[in-house]
Tab-separated table of C-alpha atoms in Angstrom:
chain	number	residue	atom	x	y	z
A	299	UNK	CA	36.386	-65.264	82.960
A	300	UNK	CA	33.599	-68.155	83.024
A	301	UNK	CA	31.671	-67.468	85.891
A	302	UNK	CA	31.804	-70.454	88.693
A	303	UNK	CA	28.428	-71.979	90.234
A	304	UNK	CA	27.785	-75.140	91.893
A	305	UNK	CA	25.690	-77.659	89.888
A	306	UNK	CA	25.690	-80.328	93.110
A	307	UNK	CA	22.158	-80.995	93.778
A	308	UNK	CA	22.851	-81.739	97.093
A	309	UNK	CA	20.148	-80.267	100.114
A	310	UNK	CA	20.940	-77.274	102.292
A	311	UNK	CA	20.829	-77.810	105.736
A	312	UNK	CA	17.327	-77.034	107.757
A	313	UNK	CA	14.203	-78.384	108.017
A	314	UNK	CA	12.733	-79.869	105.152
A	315	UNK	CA	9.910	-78.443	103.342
A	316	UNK	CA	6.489	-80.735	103.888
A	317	UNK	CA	6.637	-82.932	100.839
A	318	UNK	CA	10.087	-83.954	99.050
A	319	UNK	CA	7.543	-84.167	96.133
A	320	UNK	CA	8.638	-80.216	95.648
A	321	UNK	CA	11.612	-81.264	94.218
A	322	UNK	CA	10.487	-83.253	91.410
A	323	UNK	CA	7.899	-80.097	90.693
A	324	UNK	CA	10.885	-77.959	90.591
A	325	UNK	CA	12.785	-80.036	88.422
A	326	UNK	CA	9.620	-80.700	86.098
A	327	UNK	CA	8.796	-77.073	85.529
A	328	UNK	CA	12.253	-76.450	84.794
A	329	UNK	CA	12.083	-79.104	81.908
A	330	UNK	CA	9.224	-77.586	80.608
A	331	UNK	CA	10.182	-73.680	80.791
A	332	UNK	CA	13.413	-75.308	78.393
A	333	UNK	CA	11.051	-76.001	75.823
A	334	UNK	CA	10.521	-72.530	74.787
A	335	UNK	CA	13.093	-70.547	76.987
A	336	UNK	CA	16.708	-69.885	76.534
A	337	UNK	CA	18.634	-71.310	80.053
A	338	UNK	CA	20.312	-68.180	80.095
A	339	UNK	CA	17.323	-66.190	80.119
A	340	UNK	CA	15.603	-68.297	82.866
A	341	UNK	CA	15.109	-67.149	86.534
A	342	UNK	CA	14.552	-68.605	89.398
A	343	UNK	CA	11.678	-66.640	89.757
A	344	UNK	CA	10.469	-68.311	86.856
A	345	UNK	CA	11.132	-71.300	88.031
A	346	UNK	CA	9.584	-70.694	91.573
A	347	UNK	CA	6.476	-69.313	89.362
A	348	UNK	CA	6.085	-72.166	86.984
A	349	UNK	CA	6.549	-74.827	89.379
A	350	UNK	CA	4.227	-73.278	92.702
A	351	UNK	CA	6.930	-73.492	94.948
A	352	UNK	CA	8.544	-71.104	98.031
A	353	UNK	CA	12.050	-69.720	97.329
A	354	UNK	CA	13.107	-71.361	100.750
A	355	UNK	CA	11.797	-74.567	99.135
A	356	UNK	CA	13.514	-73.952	95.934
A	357	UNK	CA	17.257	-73.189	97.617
A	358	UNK	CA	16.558	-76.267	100.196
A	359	UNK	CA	16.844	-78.651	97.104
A	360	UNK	CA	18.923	-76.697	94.816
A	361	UNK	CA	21.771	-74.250	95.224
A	362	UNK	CA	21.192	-72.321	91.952
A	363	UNK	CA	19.422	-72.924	88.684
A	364	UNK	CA	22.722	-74.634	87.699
A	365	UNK	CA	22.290	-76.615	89.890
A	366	UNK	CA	18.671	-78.056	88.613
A	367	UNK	CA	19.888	-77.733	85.083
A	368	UNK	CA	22.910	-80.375	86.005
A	369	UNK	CA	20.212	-82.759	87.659
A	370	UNK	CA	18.725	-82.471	84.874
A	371	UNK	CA	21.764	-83.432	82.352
A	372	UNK	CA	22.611	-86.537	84.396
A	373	UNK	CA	19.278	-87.862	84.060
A	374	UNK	CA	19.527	-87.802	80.367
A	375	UNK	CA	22.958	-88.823	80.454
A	376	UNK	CA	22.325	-92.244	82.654
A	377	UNK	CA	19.052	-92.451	79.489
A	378	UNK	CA	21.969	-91.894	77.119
A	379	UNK	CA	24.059	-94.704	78.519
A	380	UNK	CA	21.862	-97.204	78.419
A	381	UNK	CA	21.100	-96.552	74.845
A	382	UNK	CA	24.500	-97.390	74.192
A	383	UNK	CA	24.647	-100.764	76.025
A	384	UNK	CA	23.975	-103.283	73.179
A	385	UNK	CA	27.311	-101.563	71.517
A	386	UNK	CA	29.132	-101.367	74.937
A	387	UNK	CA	28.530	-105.204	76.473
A	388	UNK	CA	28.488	-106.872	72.325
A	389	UNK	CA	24.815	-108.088	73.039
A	390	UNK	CA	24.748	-107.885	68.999
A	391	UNK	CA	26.617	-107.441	65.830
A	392	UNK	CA	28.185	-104.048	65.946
A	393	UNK	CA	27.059	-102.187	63.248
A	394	UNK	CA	22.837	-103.215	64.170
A	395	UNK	CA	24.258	-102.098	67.553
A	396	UNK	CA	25.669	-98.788	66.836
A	397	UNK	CA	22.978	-97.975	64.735
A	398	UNK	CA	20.082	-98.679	67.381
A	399	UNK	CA	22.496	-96.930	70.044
A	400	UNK	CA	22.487	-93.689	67.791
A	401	UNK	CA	18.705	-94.023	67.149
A	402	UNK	CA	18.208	-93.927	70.709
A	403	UNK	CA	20.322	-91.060	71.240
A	404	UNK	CA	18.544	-89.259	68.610
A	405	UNK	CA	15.303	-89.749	70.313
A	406	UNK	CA	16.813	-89.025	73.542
A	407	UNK	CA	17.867	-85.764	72.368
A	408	UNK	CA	14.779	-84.810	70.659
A	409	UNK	CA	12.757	-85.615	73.945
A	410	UNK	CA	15.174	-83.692	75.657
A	411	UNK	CA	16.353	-80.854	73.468
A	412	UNK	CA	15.531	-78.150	76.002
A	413	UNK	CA	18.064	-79.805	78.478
A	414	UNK	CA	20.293	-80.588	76.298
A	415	UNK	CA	20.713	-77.841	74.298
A	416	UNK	CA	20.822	-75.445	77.380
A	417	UNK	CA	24.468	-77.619	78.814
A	418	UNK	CA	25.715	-77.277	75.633
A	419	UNK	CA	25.217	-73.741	74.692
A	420	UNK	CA	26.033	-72.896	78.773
A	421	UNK	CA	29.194	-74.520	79.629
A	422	UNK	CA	31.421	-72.233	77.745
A	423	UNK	CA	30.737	-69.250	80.037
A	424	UNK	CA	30.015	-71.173	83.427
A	425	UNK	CA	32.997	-73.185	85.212
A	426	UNK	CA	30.700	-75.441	87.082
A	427	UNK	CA	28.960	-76.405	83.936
A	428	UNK	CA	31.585	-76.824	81.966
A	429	UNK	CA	33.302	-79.589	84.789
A	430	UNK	CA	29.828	-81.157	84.514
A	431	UNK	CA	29.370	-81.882	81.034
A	432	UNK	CA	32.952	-82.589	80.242
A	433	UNK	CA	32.530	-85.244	83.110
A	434	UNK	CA	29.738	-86.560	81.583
A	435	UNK	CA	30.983	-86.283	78.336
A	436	UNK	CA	33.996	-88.305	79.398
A	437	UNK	CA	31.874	-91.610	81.025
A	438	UNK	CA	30.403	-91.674	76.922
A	439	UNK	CA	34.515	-91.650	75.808
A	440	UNK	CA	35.594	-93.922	78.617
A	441	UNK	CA	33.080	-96.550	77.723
A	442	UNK	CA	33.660	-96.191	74.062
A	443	UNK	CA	37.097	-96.402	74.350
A	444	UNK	CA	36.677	-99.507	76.696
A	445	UNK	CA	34.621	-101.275	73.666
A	446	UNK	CA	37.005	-100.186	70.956
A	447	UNK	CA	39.842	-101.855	73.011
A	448	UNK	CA	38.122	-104.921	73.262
A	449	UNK	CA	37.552	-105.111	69.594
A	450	UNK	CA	40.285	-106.608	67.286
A	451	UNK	CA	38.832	-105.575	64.360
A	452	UNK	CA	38.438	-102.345	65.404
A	453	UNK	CA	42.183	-101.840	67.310
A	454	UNK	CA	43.559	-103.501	63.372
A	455	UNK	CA	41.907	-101.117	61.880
A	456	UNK	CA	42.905	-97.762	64.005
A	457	UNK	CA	46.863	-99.162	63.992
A	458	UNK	CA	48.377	-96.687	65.710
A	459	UNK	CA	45.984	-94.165	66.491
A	460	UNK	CA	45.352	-93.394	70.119
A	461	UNK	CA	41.801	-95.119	71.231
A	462	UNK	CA	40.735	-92.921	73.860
A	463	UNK	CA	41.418	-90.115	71.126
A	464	UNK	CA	39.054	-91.803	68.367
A	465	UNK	CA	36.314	-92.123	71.017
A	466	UNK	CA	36.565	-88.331	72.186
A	467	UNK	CA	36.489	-87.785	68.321
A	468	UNK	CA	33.465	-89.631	67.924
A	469	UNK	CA	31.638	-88.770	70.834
A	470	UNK	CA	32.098	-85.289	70.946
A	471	UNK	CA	30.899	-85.135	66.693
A	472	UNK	CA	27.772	-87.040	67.850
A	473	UNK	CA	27.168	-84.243	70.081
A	474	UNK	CA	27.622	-81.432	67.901
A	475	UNK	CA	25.238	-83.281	65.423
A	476	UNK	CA	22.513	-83.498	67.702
A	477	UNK	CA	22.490	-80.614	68.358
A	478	UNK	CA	22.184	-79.210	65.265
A	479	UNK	CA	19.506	-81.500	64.924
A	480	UNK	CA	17.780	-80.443	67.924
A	481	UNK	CA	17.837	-77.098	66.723
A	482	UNK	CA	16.549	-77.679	63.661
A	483	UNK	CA	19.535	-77.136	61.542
A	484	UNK	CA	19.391	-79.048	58.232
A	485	UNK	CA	19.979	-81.590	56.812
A	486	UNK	CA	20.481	-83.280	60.775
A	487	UNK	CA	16.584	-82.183	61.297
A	488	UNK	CA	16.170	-84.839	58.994
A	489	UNK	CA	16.276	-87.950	61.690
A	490	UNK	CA	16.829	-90.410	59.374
A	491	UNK	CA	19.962	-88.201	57.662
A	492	UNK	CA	21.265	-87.487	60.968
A	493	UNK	CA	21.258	-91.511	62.167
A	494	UNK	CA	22.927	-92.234	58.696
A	495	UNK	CA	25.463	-90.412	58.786
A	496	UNK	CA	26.452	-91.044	62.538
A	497	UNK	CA	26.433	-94.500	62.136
A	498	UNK	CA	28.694	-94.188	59.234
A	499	UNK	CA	30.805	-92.468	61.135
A	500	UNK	CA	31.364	-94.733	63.497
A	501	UNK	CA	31.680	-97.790	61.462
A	502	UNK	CA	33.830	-96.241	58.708
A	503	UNK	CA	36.061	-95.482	61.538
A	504	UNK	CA	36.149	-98.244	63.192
A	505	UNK	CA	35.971	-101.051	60.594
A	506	UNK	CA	36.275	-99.503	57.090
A	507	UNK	CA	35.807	-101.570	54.338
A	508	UNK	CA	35.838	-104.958	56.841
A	509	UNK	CA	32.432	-103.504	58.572
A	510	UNK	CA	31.186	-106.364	59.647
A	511	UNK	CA	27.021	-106.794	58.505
A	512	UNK	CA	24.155	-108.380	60.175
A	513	UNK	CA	23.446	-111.671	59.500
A	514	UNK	CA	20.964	-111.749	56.264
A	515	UNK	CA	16.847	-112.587	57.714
């Protein structure tokens, strides 16, 4: 069975350690150690090593490396969200906004591959990671299904077809694309491939043949 660990970053009870500045430094050296380490193959120890830090300071902050890791995931998550807020609040037409929204999200994952790749390749076989990221996989859905709703092009265009269900569809094949990308799987190693075909994706979907264009410069 999926083994259960609390990813709440929330402090232990005691005194605190002399700086809360030890936090960040665990949280930094744990983003780095990603970069070339496996999460499953990652200790506290290494952690404790890489970041010059006591274990009482360590389990003060954080309950488990879990725990850092989902700290970790909601930072790039809130990144992630405001990427998508030209799409989300209509501040432009919708395909130059989907477009810039998965541009940004490419970025984001490339700056953050280590991160990211470690939720997704983790919450299969943990319970508390797997609540985590389908949580935060679910505020993407909610708020794409929010802007699809809003949409009458968009709601013509699906008929039928359950909205929430086209935005988990969506959402959860951008995913799986960056991360291929991230890990330098072709032909979504190719940036300018991977944003392509996302945002044709989405606009295909939504809009079909009626995709609506940006106004000529």
């Amino acid at each position: 069975m999926p083994s259960r660990r609390p990813v709440s970053s929330a402090r232990r009870s005691g005194s605190p350690p002399a700086s809360a500045e030890l936090r960040e430094r665990i949280l930094s050296a744990t983003r780095e150690l990603l970069r070339e380490r496996r999460f499953d193959g990652l200790s506290v120890a290494d952690v404790l090593a890489a970041a010059g830090v006591s274990r009482a300071s360590f389990y003060f902050y954080f309950p488990s490396k879990q725990a850092v890791l989902g700290e970790l995931v909601r930072e790039a998550v809130a990144q992630g969200q405001r990427a998508a807020r030209p799409w989300i609040d209509e501040e432009q037409d919708p395909v130059s906004a989907l477009r810039s929204g998965v541009a940004d999200g490419a970025r984001l994952w490339r700056d953050n591959a280590g991160v990211l790749m470690a939720i997704v390749e983790s919450w299969g076989s943990d319970e508390g990671l797997r609540e985590l990221w389908l949580e935060q996989m679910g505020l993407f859905t909610d708020a794409a299904a929010a802007r699809i709703e809003s949409d009458p092009r968009a709601r013509e265009r699906l008929g039928s077809l359950d909205t929430r269900s086209v935005a988990a569809s969506l959402t959860w094949m951008g995913e799986r694309l960056y991360y291929l990308a991230a890990a330098g799987v072709p032909p979504f190693d190719d940036e300018e491939v991977l944003i392509d075909v996302l945002t044709n994706a989405w606009t295909s979907t939504l809009y079909g043949d009626d995709t609506p264009r940006p106004p000529s410069e």
